[in-house]
Amino acid sequence: KHARIVGDVMRYFARELGYGDEEEFWEVVGILHDLDYERYSEQHCIRGPEIMREHGVDERTIRACVSHCYGITVDIVPEHEMEKVLFATDELTGLIGAVAVMRPSGSVSDLEVKSVKKKFKDKRFAAGCDREVIQKGAQMLGWDLDTLMERTILAMRESDAVA
């Protein structure tokens, strides 16, 4: 479900940021980015490239997927705007999803930035969500945290995978 949500979010941002001709590419990167996580969590983004190469995935896709682990398990810096969006939104989609589930509606449809910010500050809430990565991602994009949160909420509203 996470992969589908991130894929949809990436497709949304491709459109919004002027890369409409690359929507499918951005979506595929979003879907594949955690390919190795469940099976090889300790080697996340290290085993993924090998698996993708075995299945004929191109190097551009592999690099984009791996760059979201920058500073965690790899030193591949997100350079392209798409890589920065993935880096910034991967963790944030999890946090937003957790906040939405706690709402009476159980949805992102009526979720506001202030609710996400409140839970962002509470380190015990969705404790596995790395807030530092989200902040770094916003900085990479040249956006403030509110902008990143707002745009990601809007992207998630368009996802069929968000329940």
GROMACS .gro file of C-alpha atoms in nm:
model
  163
    1LYS     CA    1   0.000   0.000   0.000
    2HIS     CA    2   0.288   0.238   0.086
    3ALA     CA    3   0.446   0.180  -0.255
    4ARG     CA    4   0.118   0.253  -0.433
    5ILE     CA    5   0.064   0.572  -0.230
    6VAL     CA    6   0.417   0.697  -0.295
    7GLY     CA    7   0.378   0.611  -0.664
    8ASP     CA    8   0.059   0.817  -0.681
    9VAL     CA    9   0.221   1.104  -0.490
   10MET     CA   10   0.516   1.101  -0.728
   11ARG     CA   11   0.283   1.107  -1.031
   12TYR     CA   12   0.100   1.405  -0.879
   13PHE     CA   13   0.424   1.597  -0.822
   14ALA     CA   14   0.548   1.520  -1.176
   15ARG     CA   15   0.236   1.691  -1.309
   16GLU     CA   16   0.247   1.979  -1.060
   17LEU     CA   17   0.616   2.056  -1.109
   18GLY     CA   18   0.609   2.058  -1.489
   19TYR     CA   19   0.728   1.705  -1.563
   20GLY     CA   20   0.396   1.582  -1.701
   21ASP     CA   21   0.571   1.392  -1.980
   22GLU     CA   22   0.749   1.187  -1.711
   23GLU     CA   23   0.450   1.103  -1.489
   24GLU     CA   24   0.484   0.730  -1.545
   25PHE     CA   25   0.858   0.735  -1.472
   26TRP     CA   26   0.805   0.925  -1.146
   27GLU     CA   27   0.527   0.684  -1.050
   28VAL     CA   28   0.741   0.377  -1.120
   29VAL     CA   29   1.019   0.517  -0.903
   30GLY     CA   30   0.768   0.574  -0.624
   31ILE     CA   31   0.641   0.219  -0.653
   32LEU     CA   32   0.986   0.056  -0.665
   33HIS     CA   33   1.173   0.272  -0.411
   34ASP     CA   34   1.130   0.027  -0.119
   35LEU     CA   35   1.160  -0.290  -0.325
   36ASP     CA   36   1.417  -0.443  -0.088
   37TYR     CA   37   1.292  -0.304   0.242
   38GLU     CA   38   1.077  -0.587   0.378
   39ARG     CA   39   1.320  -0.863   0.293
   40TYR     CA   40   1.648  -0.678   0.353
   41SER     CA   41   1.567  -0.390   0.588
   42GLU     CA   42   1.926  -0.375   0.718
   43GLN     CA   43   2.053  -0.346   0.361
   44HIS     CA   44   1.777  -0.119   0.230
   45CYS     CA   45   1.881   0.048  -0.096
   46ILE     CA   46   2.187  -0.174  -0.110
   47ARG     CA   47   2.014  -0.495  -0.223
   48GLY     CA   48   1.751  -0.313  -0.429
   49PRO     CA   49   1.980  -0.219  -0.720
   50GLU     CA   50   2.097  -0.577  -0.759
   51ILE     CA   51   1.736  -0.704  -0.764
   52MET     CA   52   1.629  -0.435  -1.011
   53ARG     CA   53   1.923  -0.506  -1.244
   54GLU     CA   54   1.834  -0.877  -1.244
   55HIS     CA   55   1.493  -0.775  -1.375
   56GLY     CA   56   1.620  -0.533  -1.639
   57VAL     CA   57   1.535  -0.207  -1.465
   58ASP     CA   58   1.724   0.087  -1.617
   59GLU     CA   59   2.000   0.269  -1.428
   60ARG     CA   60   1.811   0.600  -1.414
   61THR     CA   61   1.528   0.433  -1.222
   62ILE     CA   62   1.771   0.251  -0.995
   63ARG     CA   63   1.961   0.568  -0.910
   64ALA     CA   64   1.640   0.756  -0.835
   65CYS     CA   65   1.514   0.478  -0.607
   66VAL     CA   66   1.843   0.447  -0.421
   67SER     CA   67   1.883   0.822  -0.367
   68HIS     CA   68   1.594   0.823  -0.119
   69CYS     CA   69   1.825   0.642   0.127
   70TYR     CA   70   2.081   0.922   0.116
   71GLY     CA   71   2.251   0.957   0.452
   72ILE     CA   72   2.091   0.638   0.580
   73THR     CA   73   2.248   0.346   0.392
   74VAL     CA   74   2.393   0.515   0.082
   75ASP     CA   75   2.583   0.830  -0.015
   76ILE     CA   76   2.393   0.894  -0.339
   77VAL     CA   77   2.271   1.252  -0.308
   78PRO     CA   78   1.926   1.329  -0.451
   79GLU     CA   79   2.006   1.566  -0.739
   80HIS     CA   80   1.711   1.571  -0.979
   81GLU     CA   81   1.395   1.740  -0.852
   82MET     CA   82   1.219   1.402  -0.873
   83GLU     CA   83   1.476   1.243  -0.642
   84LYS     CA   84   1.434   1.528  -0.395
   85VAL     CA   85   1.056   1.487  -0.399
   86LEU     CA   86   1.092   1.115  -0.328
   87PHE     CA   87   1.336   1.182  -0.047
   88ALA     CA   88   1.105   1.445   0.106
   89THR     CA   89   0.774   1.264   0.070
   90ASP     CA   90   0.858   0.901   0.145
   91GLU     CA   91   0.858   0.940   0.523
   92LEU     CA   92   0.600   1.217   0.515
   93THR     CA   93   0.335   1.003   0.343
   94GLY     CA   94   0.362   0.759   0.635
   95LEU     CA   95   0.320   1.035   0.891
   96ILE     CA   96   0.027   1.191   0.705
   97GLY     CA   97  -0.137   0.850   0.671
   98ALA     CA   98  -0.100   0.788   1.046
   99VAL     CA   99  -0.250   1.128   1.129
  100ALA     CA  100  -0.541   1.069   0.889
  101VAL     CA  101  -0.625   0.733   1.046
  102MET     CA  102  -0.662   0.900   1.387
  103ARG     CA  103  -0.917   1.153   1.257
  104PRO     CA  104  -1.292   1.095   1.292
  105SER     CA  105  -1.316   1.078   0.911
  106GLY     CA  106  -1.017   0.843   0.890
  107SER     CA  107  -0.925   1.030   0.572
  108VAL     CA  108  -0.687   1.286   0.423
  109SER     CA  109  -0.985   1.456   0.256
  110ASP     CA  110  -1.036   1.693   0.550
  111LEU     CA  111  -0.682   1.685   0.691
  112GLU     CA  112  -0.511   2.018   0.752
  113VAL     CA  113  -0.143   2.105   0.779
  114LYS     CA  114  -0.183   2.216   1.143
  115SER     CA  115  -0.290   1.864   1.242
  116VAL     CA  116   0.011   1.710   1.071
  117LYS     CA  117   0.247   1.969   1.226
  118LYS     CA  118   0.110   1.895   1.573
  119LYS     CA  119   0.182   1.524   1.532
  120PHE     CA  120   0.515   1.599   1.362
  121LYS     CA  121   0.627   1.770   1.683
  122ASP     CA  122   0.518   1.473   1.896
  123LYS     CA  123   0.816   1.237   1.858
  124ARG     CA  124   0.618   0.952   2.017
  125PHE     CA  125   0.354   0.963   1.744
  126ALA     CA  126   0.460   0.749   1.446
  127ALA     CA  127   0.796   0.716   1.617
  128GLY     CA  128   0.945   0.526   1.322
  129CYS     CA  129   0.896   0.826   1.096
  130ASP     CA  130   1.224   1.014   1.059
  131ARG     CA  131   1.137   1.380   1.097
  132GLU     CA  132   1.492   1.488   1.018
  133VAL     CA  133   1.467   1.328   0.674
  134ILE     CA  134   1.141   1.515   0.609
  135GLN     CA  135   1.302   1.844   0.710
  136LYS     CA  136   1.609   1.776   0.496
  137GLY     CA  137   1.383   1.694   0.203
  138ALA     CA  138   1.195   2.021   0.236
  139GLN     CA  139   1.527   2.207   0.244
  140MET     CA  140   1.652   2.020  -0.065
  141LEU     CA  141   1.341   2.135  -0.250
  142GLY     CA  142   1.374   2.490  -0.120
  143TRP     CA  143   1.033   2.464   0.048
  144ASP     CA  144   0.931   2.528   0.405
  145LEU     CA  145   0.782   2.240   0.602
  146ASP     CA  146   0.427   2.376   0.574
  147THR     CA  147   0.452   2.386   0.195
  148LEU     CA  148   0.584   2.031   0.177
  149MET     CA  149   0.309   1.906   0.407
  150GLU     CA  150   0.033   2.092   0.224
  151ARG     CA  151   0.143   1.975  -0.119
  152THR     CA  152   0.185   1.616  -0.001
  153ILE     CA  153  -0.162   1.614   0.158
  154LEU     CA  154  -0.306   1.737  -0.173
  155ALA     CA  155  -0.114   1.465  -0.358
  156MET     CA  156  -0.242   1.197  -0.122
  157ARG     CA  157  -0.600   1.314  -0.171
  158GLU     CA  158  -0.570   1.212  -0.535
  159SER     CA  159  -0.437   0.864  -0.456
  160ASP     CA  160  -0.668   0.567  -0.500
  161ALA     CA  161  -0.451   0.374  -0.253
  162VAL     CA  162  -0.528   0.602   0.040
  163ALA     CA  163  -0.827   0.464   0.229
   0.00000   0.00000   0.00000
